[in-house]
Structures are given as structure tokens and as C-alpha cells.
Short mmCIF file of C-alpha atoms and ligand atoms in Angstrom, two decimals:
data_model
loop_
_atom_site.label_atom_id
_atom_site.label_comp_id
_atom_site.label_asym_id
_atom_site.label_seq_id
_atom_site.Cartn_x
_atom_site.Cartn_y
_atom_site.Cartn_z
CA MET G 1 -7.31 -26.38 13.47
CA ILE G 2 -5.79 -23.33 11.60
CA LYS G 3 -6.05 -21.22 14.70
CA GLU G 4 -4.28 -23.87 16.92
CA MET G 5 -1.50 -24.17 14.21
CA ALA G 6 -1.12 -20.43 14.02
CA ASP G 7 -0.95 -20.11 17.90
CA SER G 8 1.72 -22.72 18.03
CA LEU G 9 3.86 -20.76 15.50
CA LYS G 10 3.65 -17.66 17.74
CA ASN G 11 7.15 -17.51 18.86
CA GLU G 12 8.59 -18.38 15.38
CA LEU G 13 6.60 -15.52 13.87
CA ILE G 14 7.78 -13.14 16.40
CA SER G 15 11.28 -14.04 15.68
CA ILE G 16 10.77 -13.71 11.78
CA ARG G 17 9.17 -10.35 12.30
CA ARG G 18 11.87 -9.05 14.50
CA GLN G 19 14.62 -10.21 12.13
CA LEU G 20 12.92 -8.49 9.23
CA HIS G 21 12.26 -5.52 11.41
CA LYS G 22 15.99 -4.96 11.90
CA THR G 23 16.77 -4.66 8.09
CA PRO G 24 14.11 -2.44 6.39
CA GLU G 25 14.96 -2.11 2.73
CA THR G 26 13.18 -0.23 -0.10
CA ASP G 27 12.38 -0.05 -3.81
CA PHE G 28 13.81 -3.42 -5.41
CA GLU G 29 16.79 -3.29 -2.93
CA GLU G 30 15.18 -5.76 -0.48
CA ILE G 31 18.20 -7.99 -0.69
CA LYS G 32 18.58 -9.23 2.68
CA THR G 33 14.76 -9.34 3.23
CA ALA G 34 14.26 -11.44 0.21
CA ALA G 35 17.24 -13.75 1.11
CA PHE G 36 15.65 -14.20 4.52
CA ILE G 37 12.21 -15.11 3.19
CA ARG G 38 13.70 -17.44 0.62
CA GLU G 39 15.69 -19.19 3.44
CA LYS G 40 12.50 -19.69 5.40
CA LEU G 41 10.68 -21.12 2.34
CA THR G 42 13.58 -23.60 1.84
CA GLU G 43 13.48 -24.39 5.48
CA TYR G 44 9.67 -25.17 5.03
CA SER G 45 10.37 -27.18 1.84
CA ILE G 46 8.25 -24.81 -0.25
CA PRO G 47 9.81 -24.26 -3.72
CA TYR G 48 9.93 -20.70 -5.10
CA PHE G 49 11.00 -18.63 -8.01
CA VAL G 50 12.32 -15.13 -8.10
CA SER G 51 10.31 -12.21 -9.79
CA ALA G 52 11.02 -8.45 -10.19
CA LYS G 53 14.48 -8.94 -8.66
CA THR G 54 13.64 -8.89 -4.87
CA GLY G 55 10.14 -10.42 -5.24
CA THR G 56 9.65 -14.09 -4.46
CA VAL G 57 6.75 -16.39 -5.47
CA ALA G 58 6.04 -19.81 -4.06
CA VAL G 59 3.41 -22.23 -5.03
CA ILE G 60 1.88 -24.91 -2.75
CA HIS G 61 0.17 -27.49 -4.96
CA GLY G 62 -3.00 -28.75 -3.34
CA LYS G 63 -4.83 -32.26 -3.86
CA ASN G 64 -6.10 -30.91 -7.23
CA GLU G 65 -5.29 -28.27 -9.59
CA GLU G 66 -8.82 -26.80 -10.08
CA LYS G 67 -8.28 -23.42 -8.57
CA THR G 68 -5.56 -21.11 -7.50
CA VAL G 69 -5.74 -18.41 -4.77
CA LEU G 70 -2.95 -15.89 -4.34
CA LEU G 71 -1.87 -14.46 -1.02
CA ARG G 72 0.15 -11.25 -1.20
CA ALA G 73 2.53 -9.63 1.40
CA ASP G 74 4.58 -6.57 0.62
CA ILE G 75 8.16 -6.69 2.04
CA ASP G 76 9.57 -3.27 1.95
CA GLY G 77 10.41 -0.63 4.61
CA LEU G 78 10.33 3.13 4.40
CA PRO G 79 12.95 5.90 4.37
CA ILE G 80 11.85 6.91 7.89
CA LYS G 81 14.24 7.20 10.82
CA ASP G 82 13.12 4.85 13.61
CA GLU G 83 12.08 6.72 16.70
CA SER G 84 9.85 4.05 18.12
CA ASN G 85 9.96 2.87 21.89
CA PHE G 86 10.03 -0.89 20.53
CA HIS G 87 13.20 -2.55 22.01
CA ILE G 88 13.98 -4.04 18.75
CA LYS G 89 15.36 -1.20 16.48
CA SER G 90 16.05 -0.81 12.86
CA GLU G 91 19.81 -1.47 12.24
CA ARG G 92 19.65 0.78 8.99
CA ASP G 93 19.91 4.46 9.99
CA GLY G 94 17.16 6.43 8.25
CA PHE G 95 15.14 3.41 7.29
CA MET G 96 12.34 1.67 9.23
CA HIS G 97 9.44 -0.85 8.92
CA ALA G 98 6.94 1.85 9.81
CA CYS G 99 4.20 0.36 7.62
CA GLY G 100 4.24 -2.94 9.08
CA HIS G 101 5.38 -4.89 6.06
CA ASP G 102 7.61 -6.93 8.29
CA ILE G 103 4.46 -8.09 9.85
CA HIS G 104 2.80 -8.89 6.61
CA SER G 105 5.80 -11.10 5.56
CA ALA G 106 5.92 -12.86 8.82
CA CYS G 107 2.21 -13.63 8.62
CA LEU G 108 2.48 -14.84 5.12
CA LEU G 109 5.46 -17.11 6.03
CA GLY G 110 3.22 -18.37 8.90
CA ALA G 111 0.34 -19.06 6.51
CA ALA G 112 2.68 -20.71 4.05
CA LYS G 113 3.88 -23.14 6.79
CA ILE G 114 0.31 -24.00 7.92
CA LEU G 115 -1.00 -24.39 4.33
CA ASN G 116 2.01 -26.54 3.20
CA SER G 117 1.23 -28.91 6.11
CA LEU G 118 -2.32 -29.18 4.74
CA LYS G 119 -1.54 -29.48 1.05
CA ASP G 120 -2.87 -32.97 0.80
CA THR G 121 -6.19 -31.59 1.81
CA LEU G 122 -6.29 -28.38 -0.18
CA ASN G 123 -8.89 -28.06 -2.97
CA GLY G 124 -6.42 -26.29 -5.22
CA ASN G 125 -3.17 -24.37 -5.18
CA VAL G 126 -2.03 -21.49 -3.06
CA LYS G 127 0.32 -19.00 -4.65
CA LEU G 128 2.34 -17.04 -2.01
CA VAL G 129 3.65 -13.49 -3.24
CA PHE G 130 6.35 -11.68 -1.41
CA GLN G 131 6.24 -8.35 -3.22
CA PRO G 132 8.88 -5.64 -3.20
CA ALA G 133 8.59 -1.81 -3.63
CA GLU G 134 5.08 -1.27 -2.52
CA GLU G 135 5.83 2.22 -0.92
CA GLY G 136 7.72 3.73 -3.88
CA MET G 137 8.20 2.34 -7.33
CA GLY G 138 5.56 -0.27 -7.15
CA GLY G 139 6.57 -4.01 -7.38
CA ALA G 140 3.11 -5.39 -8.12
CA LEU G 141 2.97 -4.46 -11.76
CA PRO G 142 6.36 -5.75 -12.83
CA MET G 143 5.50 -9.17 -11.15
CA ILE G 144 2.26 -9.29 -12.89
CA GLU G 145 4.03 -8.36 -16.22
CA GLU G 146 6.43 -11.13 -15.53
CA GLY G 147 3.44 -13.63 -15.45
CA ILE G 148 2.79 -14.47 -11.82
CA LEU G 149 -0.84 -14.52 -12.24
CA GLU G 150 -0.32 -17.45 -14.77
CA ASN G 151 0.97 -21.02 -14.41
CA PRO G 152 -1.12 -21.88 -12.44
CA CYS G 153 -3.69 -19.16 -13.38
CA VAL G 154 -4.91 -17.30 -10.39
CA ASP G 155 -8.61 -17.15 -9.59
CA GLY G 156 -8.62 -14.81 -6.61
CA ALA G 157 -6.36 -12.92 -4.43
CA PHE G 158 -6.18 -11.72 -0.79
CA ALA G 159 -3.82 -9.18 0.92
CA LEU G 160 -3.66 -8.07 4.48
CA HIS G 161 -2.48 -4.72 5.86
CA VAL G 162 -1.92 -3.89 9.47
CA GLU G 163 -3.79 -1.09 11.21
CA PRO G 164 -2.36 0.26 14.36
CA LEU G 165 -5.46 2.30 15.09
CA GLU G 166 -7.62 -0.92 15.39
CA THR G 167 -7.74 -3.40 18.31
CA THR G 168 -5.42 -6.27 18.02
CA GLY G 169 -6.94 -9.12 16.01
CA LYS G 170 -9.90 -7.12 14.68
CA ILE G 171 -10.54 -7.29 10.91
CA GLN G 172 -11.57 -4.17 9.06
CA ILE G 173 -13.17 -4.73 5.70
CA LYS G 174 -15.04 -2.71 3.08
CA ASP G 175 -16.78 -3.68 -0.19
CA GLY G 176 -15.88 -1.58 -3.30
CA SER G 177 -13.16 1.05 -2.98
CA ILE G 178 -10.96 0.56 0.29
CA MET G 179 -7.88 2.47 -0.89
CA ALA G 180 -7.40 5.45 -3.12
CA SER G 181 -5.34 6.14 -6.20
CA PRO G 182 -2.21 8.09 -4.74
CA ASP G 183 -1.51 10.10 -7.85
CA ASP G 184 0.57 13.32 -7.74
CA PHE G 185 1.25 16.30 -9.89
CA GLU G 186 3.77 19.07 -10.60
CA ILE G 187 2.84 22.58 -11.93
CA ILE G 188 5.63 24.67 -13.44
CA ILE G 189 4.47 28.37 -13.80
CA HIS G 190 6.51 30.32 -16.36
CA GLY G 191 5.97 33.92 -15.52
CA VAL G 192 7.84 37.03 -16.27
CA GLY G 193 10.54 37.91 -13.77
CA GLY G 194 12.11 41.29 -13.09
CA HIS G 195 12.71 43.92 -10.47
CA GLY G 196 10.51 43.70 -7.33
CA ALA G 197 9.85 47.44 -7.51
CA TYR G 198 8.00 47.12 -10.87
CA PRO G 199 5.59 44.09 -10.65
CA GLU G 200 3.46 45.88 -13.35
CA LYS G 201 6.17 45.06 -15.83
CA CYS G 202 6.22 41.43 -14.68
CA VAL G 203 3.90 38.44 -14.30
CA ASN G 204 4.81 37.27 -10.88
CA PRO G 205 4.54 33.39 -10.87
CA LEU G 206 4.10 33.44 -7.08
CA SER G 207 0.90 35.41 -7.54
CA VAL G 208 -0.34 33.06 -10.32
CA GLY G 209 0.56 30.08 -8.06
CA THR G 210 -1.37 31.51 -5.26
CA GLU G 211 -4.35 31.77 -7.59
CA ILE G 212 -4.02 28.02 -8.31
CA LEU G 213 -3.87 27.16 -4.65
CA ARG G 214 -7.02 29.08 -3.96
CA GLU G 215 -8.94 27.39 -6.90
CA TYR G 216 -7.51 23.90 -5.93
CA HIS G 217 -8.68 24.44 -2.28
CA GLY G 218 -12.00 22.69 -1.54
CA ILE G 219 -12.10 21.18 -5.08
CA SER G 220 -13.87 18.03 -3.73
CA GLU G 221 -16.73 20.04 -2.48
CA LYS G 222 -16.81 22.32 -5.41
CA TYR G 223 -17.04 19.48 -7.93
CA ASN G 224 -18.75 16.99 -5.64
CA LEU G 225 -15.79 14.45 -6.20
CA PRO G 226 -14.82 11.99 -3.60
CA CYS G 227 -11.29 12.92 -3.62
CA VAL G 228 -8.48 14.56 -1.79
CA VAL G 229 -6.05 17.19 -3.36
CA THR G 230 -3.29 18.50 -1.05
CA ILE G 231 -0.60 21.03 -2.10
CA CYS G 232 2.64 19.72 -0.63
CA SER G 233 5.24 22.18 -2.01
CA PHE G 234 5.28 25.71 -3.62
CA ASN G 235 8.68 26.98 -4.46
CA GLY G 236 9.92 29.96 -6.34
CA GLY G 237 12.23 32.79 -6.01
CA SER G 238 15.69 33.46 -4.26
CA CYS G 239 15.97 37.08 -3.83
CA ARG G 240 14.01 39.61 -1.56
CA ASN G 241 13.67 42.15 -4.26
CA ALA G 242 13.36 40.28 -7.53
CA ILE G 243 10.17 38.67 -9.12
CA PRO G 244 11.24 35.17 -10.32
CA ASP G 245 10.68 33.80 -13.79
CA THR G 246 9.23 30.51 -12.52
CA ALA G 247 7.51 28.96 -9.47
CA THR G 248 6.57 25.26 -9.06
CA ILE G 249 3.86 23.70 -7.14
CA THR G 250 3.67 19.93 -6.35
CA GLY G 251 0.91 17.85 -4.62
CA THR G 252 -1.02 14.77 -4.34
CA ALA G 253 -4.40 14.10 -5.97
CA ARG G 254 -6.22 10.94 -4.65
CA SER G 255 -9.38 9.52 -5.83
CA ILE G 256 -11.35 6.32 -4.97
CA ASP G 257 -12.72 5.21 -8.26
CA PRO G 258 -11.69 5.35 -11.93
CA ILE G 259 -14.49 7.80 -12.98
CA THR G 260 -13.66 10.26 -10.29
CA ARG G 261 -10.12 9.92 -11.07
CA LYS G 262 -10.60 10.81 -14.75
CA LYS G 263 -12.81 13.76 -13.86
CA LEU G 264 -10.28 15.05 -11.18
CA ILE G 265 -7.37 15.09 -13.56
CA GLU G 266 -9.69 17.18 -16.13
CA VAL G 267 -10.58 19.54 -13.36
CA LEU G 268 -7.09 20.13 -12.26
CA GLU G 269 -5.73 20.63 -15.65
CA ASN G 270 -8.60 22.75 -16.86
CA THR G 271 -8.28 25.02 -13.85
CA VAL G 272 -4.43 25.37 -14.64
CA SER G 273 -5.12 26.09 -18.25
CA ALA G 274 -7.83 28.72 -17.61
CA ILE G 275 -5.45 30.62 -15.27
CA ALA G 276 -2.64 30.50 -17.80
CA ASP G 277 -4.98 31.95 -20.39
CA LYS G 278 -5.97 34.75 -18.08
CA TRP G 279 -2.45 35.76 -17.39
CA LYS G 280 -1.24 35.00 -20.86
CA ILE G 281 1.58 32.74 -19.70
CA THR G 282 2.70 29.06 -20.03
CA ILE G 283 1.94 26.82 -17.16
CA GLU G 284 3.07 23.30 -17.41
CA PHE G 285 0.82 20.67 -15.81
CA ASN G 286 2.46 17.14 -15.25
CA PHE G 287 0.16 14.57 -13.78
CA ASN G 288 1.76 11.44 -12.61
CA VAL G 289 -0.72 8.46 -12.84
CA LEU G 290 0.44 5.97 -10.07
CA PHE G 291 -1.49 3.06 -8.59
CA PRO G 292 -5.28 2.55 -9.45
CA PRO G 293 -7.61 2.55 -6.38
CA VAL G 294 -7.93 -0.63 -4.52
CA ILE G 295 -11.58 -1.99 -5.29
CA ASN G 296 -12.65 -5.00 -3.29
CA ASN G 297 -14.79 -7.90 -4.64
CA GLU G 298 -17.87 -8.51 -2.32
CA LYS G 299 -17.76 -12.33 -2.76
CA MET G 300 -14.05 -12.25 -1.68
CA ASN G 301 -14.91 -9.91 1.16
CA SER G 302 -17.62 -12.38 2.32
CA ILE G 303 -15.03 -15.21 2.38
CA VAL G 304 -12.81 -13.09 4.62
CA GLN G 305 -15.58 -12.26 6.89
CA LYS G 306 -16.68 -16.04 7.29
CA SER G 307 -13.01 -16.95 7.84
CA ALA G 308 -12.60 -14.27 10.52
CA GLU G 309 -15.74 -15.50 12.28
CA LYS G 310 -14.42 -19.02 12.23
CA LEU G 311 -11.31 -17.79 13.98
CA GLY G 312 -13.31 -15.93 16.42
CA LEU G 313 -11.82 -12.49 15.11
CA GLY G 314 -13.98 -9.51 15.31
CA ILE G 315 -14.98 -7.63 12.22
CA THR G 316 -15.26 -3.77 11.57
CA LEU G 317 -17.19 -2.71 8.39
CA LEU G 318 -15.49 0.39 7.29
CA ASN G 319 -17.80 3.22 5.91
CA GLU G 320 -15.02 5.14 4.18
CA PRO G 321 -12.19 4.16 2.10
CA SER G 322 -8.72 5.31 3.28
CA MET G 323 -7.22 7.91 1.02
CA ALA G 324 -3.79 6.22 1.10
CA GLY G 325 -2.88 3.89 -1.76
CA ASP G 326 -1.69 0.32 -2.23
CA ASP G 327 -0.52 -1.19 -5.48
CA PHE G 328 -2.40 -4.44 -4.61
CA SER G 329 -4.85 -2.63 -6.80
CA TYR G 330 -3.18 -4.10 -9.96
CA PHE G 331 -4.11 -7.51 -8.56
CA CYS G 332 -7.69 -6.38 -7.92
CA GLU G 333 -7.99 -4.98 -11.46
CA ARG G 334 -7.20 -8.49 -12.87
CA VAL G 335 -8.74 -11.10 -10.45
CA PRO G 336 -11.54 -10.93 -7.68
CA SER G 337 -9.71 -9.63 -4.72
CA SER G 338 -10.15 -8.72 -1.13
CA TYR G 339 -7.62 -6.33 0.78
CA PHE G 340 -8.49 -6.23 4.41
CA LYS G 341 -6.81 -4.77 7.55
CA LEU G 342 -5.67 -6.44 10.72
CA GLY G 343 -5.84 -4.59 14.00
CA ILE G 344 -2.45 -4.40 15.71
CA GLY G 345 -3.23 -1.72 18.39
CA ASN G 346 -3.00 -2.45 22.24
CA THR G 347 -2.32 0.52 24.36
CA SER G 348 -1.43 -1.69 27.34
CA LYS G 349 1.55 -2.78 25.45
CA GLY G 350 2.56 0.45 23.81
CA ALA G 351 1.27 3.76 22.59
CA VAL G 352 -0.59 3.68 19.33
CA TYR G 353 0.69 5.72 16.38
CA PRO G 354 -0.53 5.44 12.72
CA ILE G 355 1.21 3.59 9.99
CA HIS G 356 4.23 5.74 8.60
CA SER G 357 4.81 7.23 11.94
CA PRO G 358 8.47 7.20 13.17
CA LYS G 359 6.93 5.98 16.42
CA PHE G 360 4.97 3.11 14.84
CA PHE G 361 4.35 0.23 17.23
CA ALA G 362 2.71 -3.17 16.72
CA ASP G 363 1.14 -5.59 19.23
CA GLU G 364 2.99 -8.87 18.15
CA ASP G 365 0.03 -10.87 19.49
CA ALA G 366 -1.44 -10.04 16.09
CA LEU G 367 1.14 -12.24 14.29
CA PRO G 368 -0.52 -15.68 14.66
CA LEU G 369 -3.90 -13.90 14.00
CA GLY G 370 -2.67 -12.53 10.64
CA ALA G 371 -1.17 -15.98 9.78
CA SER G 372 -4.30 -17.60 10.53
CA ILE G 373 -6.75 -15.21 8.65
CA MET G 374 -4.64 -15.65 5.55
CA ALA G 375 -4.31 -19.40 5.74
CA GLN G 376 -8.14 -19.78 6.59
CA ALA G 377 -9.25 -17.39 3.74
CA ALA G 378 -7.10 -19.45 1.26
CA VAL G 379 -8.72 -22.76 2.46
CA ASP G 380 -12.22 -21.21 2.46
CA PHE G 381 -11.78 -19.64 -1.12
CA LEU G 382 -10.54 -22.97 -2.49
CA ASP G 383 -13.52 -24.88 -0.82
CA THR G 384 -16.35 -22.32 -1.91
CA PHE G 385 -15.39 -19.82 -4.70
ZN1 ZN P 401 2.90 2.42 3.70
ZN1 ZN P 402 1.84 -0.65 3.89
#
């Protein structure tokens, strides 16, 4: 039944997605996006409240209050210039829905409409969370801190993310870690500058930085840590014949579980302090702890798998986590959760590019499928968990 209901919403979901696609907004400034989502909820007669400025939470009360399932969609775009071949373009220069959060929002609105029409049969409540700022400042944590997991208390959560590299409608899922913690770091090397002719009288921070880069290279293999460490900038000096006083390195350090994460931070910091001791200089190491890794609950995953089977959607079991991050991890830390991916790739409609590509393209046939899997997973959770 859910499949048929979602199919009948296809044109409406395409129109919602296209509207959102035109106005990508970021970091708690999703004003138009939030207004549009709230308008739709009003149209569907689903009451909502505001959380974390541009976040929206709606609750559908079922036939009893025994359990509550949370469905989350992120709503923000990216500061990326739209270079896609899709005929609907971003109307904000320099901004684009290149991670498919417009699709997530449309799918959740579709699921909301379906579940609201089934509310007299639901074995509990459904909490719909339209979350801002996933890409940058992180909207999940402030929403949780404002109490969105309470009243009614949430027992389990689902989130969907699009995957252009997977065939349209196929569900990718993985037990345990599925997304990494996307932490980053900054290293400021305080050397001793001077004339380029007399390096022996200086401590060249660029030489020191090169040594840090060499030690960081291959850190995953050297320490047997499932992680990714990438240097993304190395800056210092402004003159061809002078050694600068300082140089700065920045990079990203991604790990897939809390133990690896702790160990990785120690290794990165100890490496820097050993090099600082050797050169007898000060090196600042600033590690920026961002989102935790996304760790899926197996029981929640099995609900998604069964729901996908009911809907006739194929399933790909992933062997490896993605090294990208998602702040849905804050939900996973607090309630049993499943974060799964929905294929949106169809080369007969358009070339396939990964998420965050300025050429990102989605097969919109995936929209009713995304709405149906969210609605079905919610129903199945309330019936079985
Ligand atoms: Zn993204
Ligand atoms: Zn995303």
C-alpha cells in the first residue's frame, strides 16, 4: 500500500524537490527552505515546531503512544557553484544542492504525507526532523540539546542519504560504522626566520613542516588504524630569499570508531611534539573534534532491509564505511539508529557524478522510492521493535 501511495505522489515530490533545488541555503540560514517545508506541513495538516532556528520538527500521533520513531532529513545545500547539466538550476550563484539534501527533504515530506494518512493505524508516533546545517556547523546537536528526542521520547531513528554511484532505488546498508568522524586539525610551526643565505642560523618551519608531512603519510598502515589523514594545505613564507618565522599545515583526520579516533589524535599530536623536541621549537597542534562516526544498530538495519524487500527495492551490503561524515551520528549515539543510502544513479538519464560534485545529478525516479522506504521503515519499526 505504501508503495502505491508513494508512486501516486511522484509528481508532487518532483515539484517539491525542484523548488528546494532552486534555493540552496547553508548553516542555519535555510530561511526559504524552512519556510517552504513548513508550508507543506501546514498543507498536509501536520503540526510542527521550530528548533535550532531553521530546523523543523513535526509529530504524527498514531493510534497509541507506546513508541516513537524519528525520521531525519537534512535540508542544507553547499557553497558550490552549480555546473550540472540538470535543466533546473540553482538560483543562488555559488550555492548548490550538490549533496542531495533537497531530495532527502522531499522524500521526508512524502513519507510525512503517507504516514499522516495512515496515522489511525500506526502503532506509535512518528517524529519528522528537518535538520539544518549538516554540511557545516552541525544542526543535529543543537536540535537534540533543545530536547527533540523527548516529548514524546524517541525509541529509534532512521536517516536516508542519496548515493549517485548506486543504481536508482537500490538501498546500501552496513552494520556498525558506515560514516567516519570528519575531524580536522591545524599545525602552526614557530621556527626561526632569517636570510635565505644562512639557513644554519635559522630553523626553517618549511623544513619542519615537510618532516611532519612525511611522518603523517601512510599513518593508517604504520599504526594499523582504520583512518584517513589528508594534508589539505601547507602555507608559509612570502619572499624568495627569506626563511619565514612560521608555517601552517591543515588537514582532515577521519576515523570510523571512537577507539581509533582517540588513538589517532594521540599519534598525530605525539608525532608533532617529537618533531618539535628534535628541532627545539614550539609547534602548536590544534585538533578540531567534529561529528562522531555514524554507527548503525543491527536491529534497526534489519528493519530497513525487510522494509526494502517489501517494497521490492534491491539491497547492497557495504563492506567498507565511507570516510565522509554526517552529524546524524549524534542521533546514533543516543538511540538505536540506521543510516542507509538510496541509489539515484541512472546513466540513461544523465552522467553520474559523486555527491559534492558541481555536476551532481539525480534520477528523480528515486523520489517516491525514498519516501516509501522512510514510511515503510517507520511503520515496520512501530510494529516490531
Ligand atoms: Zn554532503
Ligand atoms: Zn549529505
